[in-house]
Amino acid sequence: MTDLYLSAYPALAEQLTKQGIDVEAVKAKLKRQHIETPSWGYGNSGTRFKVFPWPGAARDVHEKLADAAYIHKLTGIAPSVALHIPWDKTDDWNALKQEAASLGVSIGAINPNVFQDQEYKLGSICNPSGAIREQALAHMIECCEIMTKTGSTLLSLWFADGTNYAGQDSVIERKHRLEWGLKELYKHVPANGRMLIEYKFFEPAFYTTDLPDWGTSYAMALKCGDRAQVLVDTGHHPQGTNIPSIVSFLLDEGRLGGFHFNARQYADDDLIVGTTNPFELFVIYHELVTAGDKANEVAYMIDQSHNIEPKLEAMLQSVLNCQVAYAKALIVDRPRLLESQHGGDVLGSHRILTSAYDTDVRPLLAKVREEMGIQPDPIAAYRADGYAAKIAKARGSADGSLGGYPG
Ligand code: AFD
Ligand code: MN
Ligand code: MN
């Protein structure tokens, strides 16, 4: 297949050039793509019902870094790894930073965990107890210190806060507590760092959620300051929500901080990126490319926990699906699209977009990888080499979740 894709490249390049696309510029952009993988995607995790131990799943932060480095080696575009605290806590952050660098990756977003301790049963910074709110804040401030020690520039916040029953707590008071907590925390974010506020419309709370949607995250970000932005997790919306339009609004306002990519069919399913929603993923990337420089700082992160599928292959596929979507977005004929839009041509405009989506970009990506000095077909390379078998043998099947989402 690899040869087939590479040999199809000249014809594709010629066709794109005829359409006015600067193929060399497209390739240069593809080589600079950066998708961050999550440490928690490499450890065991499960559903609410069961953790199925995966042979070779990473058992500690060192093994997670090694696996992330392996995905980067195969793809060339996954050079950083997000950490979850305290799951990935270590005594020596400098040593961990060096260890990552020696593996060819860097430490990406720091994710505080204010949902797993017993105290957080009624929430973290929105908890009715002032002492628990302070405890949550102190943990997140510690995460800001970890950012400085690891060289991370992103604090990525997600709260499990909400209520299950009408009248359970004062929604207004919870809003005030949220605002207090975020503003206090913002003071501690390193000067070169950003604070990303994630939202999710339900779960684990089922009646109200304190940060249910992008509008709430956006409003909170405005109250905090310029370096507070919204994080869009593609799995966190009600059915039918138009995510690309949220993306374009936030981009234009300078408040799109980053993504947690995954796919969902029903709720927050955390499936491989682009498996249920390839067109949506493409349109998201189209909005990003269209926004030009306004998208420069956006952080592209994967947020998935694979429970029944091979973890490394699933992560690899996710990175590759982002690459395909980006490549297709880069070959949209934007000048012609704009002209068509201004002329009010409804279907003509739509077709200009779908014509890029319908293009088989696999030859282009094979060429890009060849030029980057990596295997043109990363899935074939993964299946042919012995890394997964080697770690399965060395690590075995551990019990429990070990730094991932428990069942
Ligand atoms: C939870 C949330 C969310 C968040 C993650 C971070 O659903 O996706 O990003 O925790 O800890 O899974
Ligand atoms: Mn997420
Ligand atoms: Mn989620």
CSV table of C-alpha atoms and ligand atoms in Angstrom, one decimal:
chain,number,residue,atom,x,y,z
A,1,MET,CA,0.0,0.0,0.0
A,2,THR,CA,2.8,2.4,0.9
A,3,ASP,CA,4.3,2.2,-2.5
A,4,LEU,CA,0.9,2.7,-4.0
A,5,TYR,CA,0.4,5.9,-2.1
A,6,LEU,CA,3.8,7.2,-2.8
A,7,SER,CA,3.5,6.5,-6.5
A,8,ALA,CA,0.1,8.3,-6.6
A,9,TYR,CA,1.7,11.5,-5.1
A,10,PRO,CA,2.9,13.1,-8.4
A,11,ALA,CA,-0.6,13.0,-9.9
A,12,LEU,CA,-2.2,14.4,-6.8
A,13,ALA,CA,0.4,17.2,-6.5
A,14,GLU,CA,-0.2,18.1,-10.1
A,15,GLN,CA,-3.9,18.2,-9.7
A,16,LEU,CA,-3.7,20.4,-6.6
A,17,THR,CA,-1.2,22.7,-8.2
A,18,LYS,CA,-3.6,23.1,-11.1
A,19,GLN,CA,-6.3,24.2,-8.6
A,20,GLY,CA,-3.9,26.9,-7.4
A,21,ILE,CA,-2.8,25.1,-4.2
A,22,ASP,CA,0.8,25.7,-3.1
A,23,VAL,CA,1.6,22.0,-2.4
A,24,GLU,CA,5.1,22.8,-0.9
A,25,ALA,CA,3.4,25.2,1.6
A,26,VAL,CA,0.8,22.6,2.5
A,27,LYS,CA,3.5,20.0,3.1
A,28,ALA,CA,5.5,22.4,5.3
A,29,LYS,CA,2.4,23.0,7.4
A,30,LEU,CA,1.7,19.3,7.8
A,31,LYS,CA,5.2,18.8,9.0
A,32,ARG,CA,4.7,21.4,11.7
A,33,GLN,CA,1.4,19.9,13.0
A,34,HIS,CA,1.4,19.2,16.7
A,35,ILE,CA,-1.0,16.8,18.4
A,36,GLU,CA,-0.6,16.2,22.1
A,37,THR,CA,-1.4,12.8,23.6
A,38,PRO,CA,-2.6,12.2,27.1
A,39,SER,CA,-0.7,10.2,29.7
A,40,TRP,CA,-4.0,8.7,30.9
A,41,GLY,CA,-4.6,7.2,27.5
A,42,TYR,CA,-1.7,4.9,28.0
A,43,GLY,CA,-2.6,3.4,31.4
A,44,ASN,CA,-5.4,1.0,32.1
A,45,SER,CA,-8.9,2.5,32.3
A,46,GLY,CA,-12.4,1.2,32.2
A,47,THR,CA,-16.1,1.9,32.1
A,48,ARG,CA,-18.3,2.3,35.1
A,49,PHE,CA,-18.7,-1.4,35.1
A,50,LYS,CA,-15.2,-2.9,34.6
A,51,VAL,CA,-11.6,-2.2,34.0
A,52,PHE,CA,-10.2,-4.6,31.4
A,53,PRO,CA,-6.5,-4.7,32.0
A,54,TRP,CA,-4.6,-4.3,28.8
A,55,PRO,CA,-1.4,-6.3,28.3
A,56,GLY,CA,1.4,-3.8,28.3
A,57,ALA,CA,-0.6,-0.8,29.5
A,58,ALA,CA,1.7,1.8,31.1
A,59,ARG,CA,2.0,1.4,34.9
A,60,ASP,CA,3.6,4.7,35.8
A,61,VAL,CA,4.5,8.0,34.3
A,62,HIS,CA,7.8,6.8,32.9
A,63,GLU,CA,6.1,4.1,30.9
A,64,LYS,CA,3.5,6.6,29.8
A,65,LEU,CA,6.3,8.9,28.5
A,66,ALA,CA,7.9,6.0,26.7
A,67,ASP,CA,4.6,5.2,25.0
A,68,ALA,CA,3.9,8.8,24.0
A,69,ALA,CA,7.5,9.0,22.6
A,70,TYR,CA,6.8,5.8,20.6
A,71,ILE,CA,3.6,7.4,19.1
A,72,HIS,CA,5.7,10.5,18.2
A,73,LYS,CA,8.3,8.4,16.6
A,74,LEU,CA,5.7,6.7,14.4
A,75,THR,CA,3.8,9.9,13.4
A,76,GLY,CA,6.4,12.7,13.7
A,77,ILE,CA,3.6,15.0,14.9
A,78,ALA,CA,2.9,14.1,18.6
A,79,PRO,CA,5.9,15.7,20.4
A,80,SER,CA,4.2,16.4,23.8
A,81,VAL,CA,2.3,14.6,26.4
A,82,ALA,CA,-0.3,15.9,28.9
A,83,LEU,CA,0.0,15.0,32.5
A,84,HIS,CA,-2.7,14.4,35.1
A,85,ILE,CA,-2.0,15.3,38.7
A,86,PRO,CA,-1.7,13.4,41.1
A,87,TRP,CA,-1.8,10.3,38.8
A,88,ASP,CA,1.5,11.4,37.2
A,89,LYS,CA,3.1,13.0,40.3
A,90,THR,CA,6.8,12.6,40.9
A,91,ASP,CA,9.3,13.9,43.5
A,92,ASP,CA,11.7,15.3,40.9
A,93,TRP,CA,10.0,17.3,38.1
A,94,ASN,CA,13.3,18.4,36.6
A,95,ALA,CA,14.3,14.7,36.2
A,96,LEU,CA,11.0,14.0,34.5
A,97,LYS,CA,11.4,16.9,32.2
A,98,GLN,CA,14.9,15.6,31.3
A,99,GLU,CA,13.6,12.1,30.9
A,100,ALA,CA,10.9,13.3,28.4
A,101,ALA,CA,13.4,15.4,26.5
A,102,SER,CA,15.8,12.4,26.2
A,103,LEU,CA,12.8,10.4,24.7
A,104,GLY,CA,12.2,13.2,22.2
A,105,VAL,CA,9.0,14.6,23.8
A,106,SER,CA,8.1,17.4,26.1
A,107,ILE,CA,5.6,17.9,28.9
A,108,GLY,CA,2.4,19.5,27.7
A,109,ALA,CA,-0.7,20.5,29.6
A,110,ILE,CA,-1.0,19.9,33.3
A,111,ASN,CA,-4.4,18.6,34.3
A,112,PRO,CA,-5.4,19.0,38.0
A,113,ASN,CA,-7.6,16.3,39.4
A,114,VAL,CA,-10.3,17.8,41.6
A,115,PHE,CA,-12.9,15.1,41.2
A,116,GLN,CA,-11.5,11.9,42.7
A,117,ASP,CA,-11.1,12.5,46.4
A,118,GLN,CA,-13.9,11.8,48.8
A,119,GLU,CA,-14.1,15.5,49.7
A,120,TYR,CA,-15.2,16.4,46.2
A,121,LYS,CA,-18.5,14.5,46.4
A,122,LEU,CA,-20.4,17.8,46.3
A,123,GLY,CA,-18.0,19.5,44.0
A,124,SER,CA,-14.6,21.2,44.1
A,125,ILE,CA,-14.4,25.0,43.8
A,126,CYS,CA,-18.2,25.1,43.8
A,127,ASN,CA,-18.5,22.9,46.9
A,128,PRO,CA,-20.8,24.3,49.6
A,129,SER,CA,-17.9,23.9,52.1
A,130,GLY,CA,-15.3,26.7,52.1
A,131,ALA,CA,-12.6,24.4,53.4
A,132,ILE,CA,-13.1,22.0,50.4
A,133,ARG,CA,-13.1,24.9,48.0
A,134,GLU,CA,-9.7,26.0,49.4
A,135,GLN,CA,-8.4,22.4,49.2
A,136,ALA,CA,-9.3,22.3,45.5
A,137,LEU,CA,-7.7,25.7,44.9
A,138,ALA,CA,-4.5,24.7,46.7
A,139,HIS,CA,-4.2,21.6,44.5
A,140,MET,CA,-4.6,23.6,41.3
A,141,ILE,CA,-2.1,26.2,42.5
A,142,GLU,CA,0.3,23.3,43.1
A,143,CYS,CA,-0.3,22.4,39.4
A,144,CYS,CA,0.7,25.9,38.4
A,145,GLU,CA,4.0,25.3,40.2
A,146,ILE,CA,4.4,22.0,38.3
A,147,MET,CA,3.9,24.0,35.1
A,148,THR,CA,6.9,26.1,36.0
A,149,LYS,CA,9.0,23.1,37.0
A,150,THR,CA,8.2,21.1,33.8
A,151,GLY,CA,8.2,24.0,31.3
A,152,SER,CA,4.5,23.5,30.6
A,153,THR,CA,2.6,26.5,29.4
A,154,LEU,CA,-0.9,25.1,29.8
A,155,LEU,CA,-3.1,24.5,32.8
A,156,SER,CA,-6.1,22.5,31.6
A,157,LEU,CA,-9.1,22.6,33.9
A,158,TRP,CA,-12.1,20.3,34.1
A,159,PHE,CA,-14.5,20.3,37.0
A,160,ALA,CA,-17.0,17.5,37.9
A,161,ASP,CA,-19.0,20.1,39.8
A,162,GLY,CA,-22.8,20.2,39.6
A,163,THR,CA,-26.0,19.1,41.3
A,164,ASN,CA,-28.3,16.1,40.9
A,165,TYR,CA,-31.6,17.5,42.1
A,166,ALA,CA,-33.5,20.8,41.9
A,167,GLY,CA,-33.0,22.7,45.1
A,168,GLN,CA,-29.9,20.7,46.1
A,169,ASP,CA,-27.7,23.8,46.2
A,170,SER,CA,-28.0,27.4,45.2
A,171,VAL,CA,-27.1,27.7,41.5
A,172,ILE,CA,-26.2,31.4,41.9
A,173,GLU,CA,-24.0,30.8,44.9
A,174,ARG,CA,-22.2,28.0,43.0
A,175,LYS,CA,-21.7,30.4,40.1
A,176,HIS,CA,-20.1,32.9,42.5
A,177,ARG,CA,-17.9,30.2,44.0
A,178,LEU,CA,-16.8,29.2,40.5
A,179,GLU,CA,-15.9,32.8,39.7
A,180,TRP,CA,-14.0,33.2,42.9
A,181,GLY,CA,-12.0,30.0,42.4
A,182,LEU,CA,-11.1,30.7,38.8
A,183,LYS,CA,-10.1,34.3,39.5
A,184,GLU,CA,-7.9,33.2,42.4
A,185,LEU,CA,-6.3,30.5,40.4
A,186,TYR,CA,-5.6,32.7,37.5
A,187,LYS,CA,-3.3,34.8,39.7
A,188,HIS,CA,-1.0,31.8,40.0
A,189,VAL,CA,-0.8,30.8,36.3
A,190,PRO,CA,2.8,31.4,35.2
A,191,ALA,CA,3.3,34.6,33.2
A,192,ASN,CA,4.0,32.6,30.0
A,193,GLY,CA,1.2,30.2,30.6
A,194,ARG,CA,-2.5,30.0,29.7
A,195,MET,CA,-5.5,28.6,31.7
A,196,LEU,CA,-7.9,26.5,29.6
A,197,ILE,CA,-11.4,26.1,30.9
A,198,GLU,CA,-13.2,23.0,29.7
A,199,TYR,CA,-17.0,22.5,29.8
A,200,LYS,CA,-19.2,19.5,29.7
A,201,PHE,CA,-23.0,19.6,29.6
A,202,PHE,CA,-23.7,16.7,32.0
A,203,GLU,CA,-22.0,13.9,33.9
A,204,PRO,CA,-21.1,13.2,36.6
A,205,ALA,CA,-23.8,15.6,37.8
A,206,PHE,CA,-27.2,15.0,36.1
A,207,TYR,CA,-29.3,18.1,37.0
A,208,THR,CA,-27.0,21.1,36.8
A,209,THR,CA,-23.4,21.4,35.8
A,210,ASP,CA,-21.4,24.4,36.9
A,211,LEU,CA,-19.6,24.7,33.5
A,212,PRO,CA,-22.1,23.2,31.1
A,213,ASP,CA,-21.2,24.9,27.8
A,214,TRP,CA,-18.8,27.1,25.9
A,215,GLY,CA,-20.7,30.2,26.7
A,216,THR,CA,-20.2,29.7,30.5
A,217,SER,CA,-16.5,28.9,30.0
A,218,TYR,CA,-16.2,32.0,27.8
A,219,ALA,CA,-17.9,34.2,30.3
A,220,MET,CA,-15.6,32.9,33.0
A,221,ALA,CA,-12.5,33.4,30.8
A,222,LEU,CA,-13.5,37.0,30.2
A,223,LYS,CA,-13.8,37.6,33.9
A,224,CYS,CA,-10.3,36.2,34.5
A,225,GLY,CA,-8.1,37.8,31.9
A,226,ASP,CA,-6.5,37.5,28.5
A,227,ARG,CA,-4.7,34.2,29.2
A,228,ALA,CA,-7.9,32.4,30.2
A,229,GLN,CA,-9.4,30.6,27.3
A,230,VAL,CA,-12.0,28.0,26.5
A,231,LEU,CA,-11.1,24.3,25.9
A,232,VAL,CA,-13.4,22.5,23.5
A,233,ASP,CA,-13.7,18.7,24.2
A,234,THR,CA,-15.5,17.3,21.1
A,235,GLY,CA,-17.3,14.8,23.2
A,236,HIS,CA,-18.9,17.3,25.6
A,237,HIS,CA,-21.9,18.6,23.8
A,238,PRO,CA,-25.6,17.7,23.5
A,239,GLN,CA,-26.5,15.8,20.3
A,240,GLY,CA,-26.7,18.0,17.2
A,241,THR,CA,-24.5,20.8,18.6
A,242,ASN,CA,-22.6,22.6,15.8
A,243,ILE,CA,-19.1,22.4,17.1
A,244,PRO,CA,-17.3,24.0,14.1
A,245,SER,CA,-19.4,27.2,14.6
A,246,ILE,CA,-18.4,27.3,18.3
A,247,VAL,CA,-14.8,27.0,17.2
A,248,SER,CA,-15.0,29.8,14.7
A,249,PHE,CA,-16.7,32.2,17.2
A,250,LEU,CA,-14.1,31.5,19.9
A,251,LEU,CA,-11.2,31.8,17.4
A,252,ASP,CA,-12.4,35.1,16.3
A,253,GLU,CA,-12.7,36.3,19.9
A,254,GLY,CA,-9.2,35.1,20.7
A,255,ARG,CA,-10.6,32.7,23.3
A,256,LEU,CA,-10.1,29.3,21.8
A,257,GLY,CA,-7.4,27.8,24.0
A,258,GLY,CA,-7.4,24.3,22.7
A,259,PHE,CA,-9.1,21.0,22.0
A,260,HIS,CA,-9.6,17.7,23.6
A,261,PHE,CA,-10.2,15.5,20.6
A,262,ASN,CA,-12.2,12.3,20.7
A,263,ALA,CA,-15.3,10.9,19.1
A,264,ARG,CA,-18.7,10.1,20.6
A,265,GLN,CA,-21.9,8.5,19.5
A,266,TYR,CA,-24.1,9.1,22.5
A,267,ALA,CA,-22.4,11.0,25.3
A,268,ASP,CA,-18.8,11.4,26.5
A,269,ASP,CA,-17.7,8.2,24.9
A,270,ASP,CA,-14.0,9.0,24.4
A,271,LEU,CA,-13.6,7.0,21.2
A,272,ILE,CA,-10.9,7.3,18.6
A,273,VAL,CA,-10.9,10.8,17.0
A,274,GLY,CA,-12.8,11.0,13.8
A,275,THR,CA,-14.4,7.6,13.9
A,276,THR,CA,-18.0,8.7,14.2
A,277,ASN,CA,-17.5,12.3,12.9
A,278,PRO,CA,-14.9,12.6,10.2
A,279,PHE,CA,-16.7,15.4,8.4
A,280,GLU,CA,-17.2,17.4,11.6
A,281,LEU,CA,-13.5,17.0,12.3
A,282,PHE,CA,-12.7,18.2,8.8
A,283,VAL,CA,-14.9,21.3,9.2
A,284,ILE,CA,-13.4,22.1,12.6
A,285,TYR,CA,-10.0,22.1,10.9
A,286,HIS,CA,-11.4,24.1,8.0
A,287,GLU,CA,-12.4,26.8,10.5
A,288,LEU,CA,-9.0,26.7,12.1
A,289,VAL,CA,-7.1,27.1,8.8
A,290,THR,CA,-9.5,29.9,7.7
A,291,ALA,CA,-8.8,31.8,11.0
A,292,GLY,CA,-5.1,32.0,10.0
A,293,ASP,CA,-2.9,33.6,12.6
A,294,LYS,CA,-5.8,33.7,15.1
A,295,ALA,CA,-5.3,29.9,15.4
A,296,ASN,CA,-1.6,30.0,16.1
A,297,GLU,CA,-1.8,29.4,19.8
A,298,VAL,CA,-4.5,26.7,19.8
A,299,ALA,CA,-3.4,23.5,21.6
A,300,TYR,CA,-4.5,20.3,19.9
A,301,MET,CA,-4.8,17.5,22.5
A,302,ILE,CA,-6.3,14.1,22.5
A,303,ASP,CA,-8.5,13.1,25.4
A,304,GLN,CA,-9.3,9.4,25.2
A,305,SER,CA,-9.2,6.4,27.4
A,306,HIS,CA,-9.4,3.2,25.4
A,307,ASN,CA,-11.0,0.2,27.1
A,308,ILE,CA,-11.5,-2.6,24.6
A,309,GLU,CA,-9.1,-1.6,21.8
A,310,PRO,CA,-5.3,-1.8,21.7
A,311,LYS,CA,-4.2,1.4,23.4
A,312,LEU,CA,-1.2,2.3,21.3
A,313,GLU,CA,-2.9,1.5,18.0
A,314,ALA,CA,-6.0,3.6,19.0
A,315,MET,CA,-3.8,6.6,20.0
A,316,LEU,CA,-1.9,6.2,16.7
A,317,GLN,CA,-5.1,6.1,14.7
A,318,SER,CA,-6.4,9.2,16.5
A,319,VAL,CA,-3.3,11.2,15.7
A,320,LEU,CA,-3.5,10.1,12.0
A,321,ASN,CA,-7.1,11.0,11.8
A,322,CYS,CA,-6.3,14.5,12.9
A,323,GLN,CA,-3.6,14.6,10.3
A,324,VAL,CA,-6.0,13.6,7.5
A,325,ALA,CA,-8.6,16.2,8.6
A,326,TYR,CA,-5.9,18.9,8.7
A,327,ALA,CA,-4.5,17.9,5.2
A,328,LYS,CA,-8.0,18.1,3.7
A,329,ALA,CA,-8.6,21.5,5.3
A,330,LEU,CA,-5.3,22.8,3.9
A,331,ILE,CA,-6.4,22.0,0.3
A,332,VAL,CA,-9.7,23.9,0.4
A,333,ASP,CA,-9.7,26.5,-2.4
A,334,ARG,CA,-10.3,29.4,0.0
A,335,PRO,CA,-10.2,32.3,-2.5
A,336,ARG,CA,-12.7,30.6,-4.7
A,337,LEU,CA,-14.8,29.7,-1.7
A,338,LEU,CA,-14.9,33.3,-0.5
A,339,GLU,CA,-15.9,34.5,-3.9
A,340,SER,CA,-18.6,31.9,-4.1
A,341,GLN,CA,-19.9,32.8,-0.6
A,342,HIS,CA,-20.0,36.5,-1.4
A,343,GLY,CA,-21.9,35.7,-4.6
A,344,GLY,CA,-24.5,33.8,-2.4
A,345,ASP,CA,-24.0,30.5,-4.2
A,346,VAL,CA,-25.3,28.1,-1.5
A,347,LEU,CA,-24.5,24.8,-3.1
A,348,GLY,CA,-21.5,26.0,-5.1
A,349,SER,CA,-19.8,27.0,-1.9
A,350,HIS,CA,-20.7,23.8,-0.2
A,351,ARG,CA,-19.3,21.8,-3.1
A,352,ILE,CA,-16.0,23.7,-2.9
A,353,LEU,CA,-15.7,22.6,0.7
A,354,THR,CA,-16.7,19.0,0.1
A,355,SER,CA,-14.4,18.7,-2.9
A,356,ALA,CA,-11.5,19.1,-0.6
A,357,TYR,CA,-13.1,16.6,1.9
A,358,ASP,CA,-13.5,14.1,-0.9
A,359,THR,CA,-9.9,14.3,-2.0
A,360,ASP,CA,-7.8,11.2,-1.0
A,361,VAL,CA,-4.9,12.8,0.8
A,362,ARG,CA,-3.1,9.6,1.7
A,363,PRO,CA,-0.5,10.0,-1.1
A,364,LEU,CA,0.2,13.5,0.2
A,365,LEU,CA,0.7,12.3,3.7
A,366,ALA,CA,2.8,9.4,2.6
A,367,LYS,CA,5.1,11.9,0.8
A,368,VAL,CA,5.2,14.2,3.8
A,369,ARG,CA,6.2,11.3,6.1
A,370,GLU,CA,8.9,10.2,3.6
A,371,GLU,CA,10.3,13.7,3.6
A,372,MET,CA,10.2,13.7,7.4
A,373,GLY,CA,12.3,10.5,7.5
A,374,ILE,CA,9.6,8.4,9.0
A,375,GLN,CA,7.6,5.4,7.7
A,376,PRO,CA,5.1,6.5,5.1
A,377,ASP,CA,2.5,4.1,6.6
A,378,PRO,CA,2.6,4.4,10.5
A,379,ILE,CA,-0.1,1.7,11.1
A,380,ALA,CA,1.8,-0.8,9.0
A,381,ALA,CA,5.0,0.2,10.8
A,382,TYR,CA,3.3,-0.2,14.2
A,383,ARG,CA,1.9,-3.6,13.2
A,384,ALA,CA,5.3,-4.8,11.8
A,385,ASP,CA,7.5,-3.8,14.7
A,386,GLY,CA,7.6,-5.5,18.1
A,387,TYR,CA,7.0,-2.6,20.5
A,388,ALA,CA,3.5,-3.6,21.6
A,389,ALA,CA,4.5,-7.2,22.1
A,390,LYS,CA,7.7,-6.2,23.9
A,391,ILE,CA,5.8,-4.0,26.4
A,392,ALA,CA,3.1,-6.6,26.9
A,393,LYS,CA,5.8,-9.1,27.9
A,394,ALA,CA,7.8,-6.7,30.0
A,395,ARG,CA,4.9,-5.0,31.8
A,396,GLY,CA,2.2,-7.8,31.8
A,397,SER,CA,-1.4,-7.1,32.6
A,398,ALA,CA,-1.6,-5.0,35.8
A,399,ASP,CA,-4.8,-4.9,37.8
A,400,GLY,CA,-6.7,-1.8,38.5
A,401,SER,CA,-6.7,1.5,36.8
A,402,LEU,CA,-3.2,2.8,37.7
A,403,GLY,CA,-3.4,6.3,36.7
A,404,GLY,CA,-6.3,6.3,34.3
A,405,TYR,CA,-10.0,6.5,34.6
A,406,PRO,CA,-11.3,3.8,36.9
A,407,GLY,CA,-14.3,1.7,36.4
B,1,AFD,C1,-13.0,13.8,32.4
B,1,AFD,C2,-13.9,14.8,31.6
B,1,AFD,C3,-13.0,15.6,30.7
B,1,AFD,C4,-11.7,16.0,31.1
B,1,AFD,C5,-11.0,14.9,31.8
B,1,AFD,C6,-9.8,15.5,32.5
B,1,AFD,O1,-14.9,14.1,30.9
B,1,AFD,O2,-13.0,15.1,29.4
B,1,AFD,O3,-10.9,16.5,30.1
B,1,AFD,O4,-11.8,14.3,32.8
B,1,AFD,O5,-9.4,15.0,33.6
B,1,AFD,O6,-12.9,12.6,31.7
B,2,MN,MN,-11.7,16.4,28.1
B,3,MN,MN,-14.6,13.9,28.7
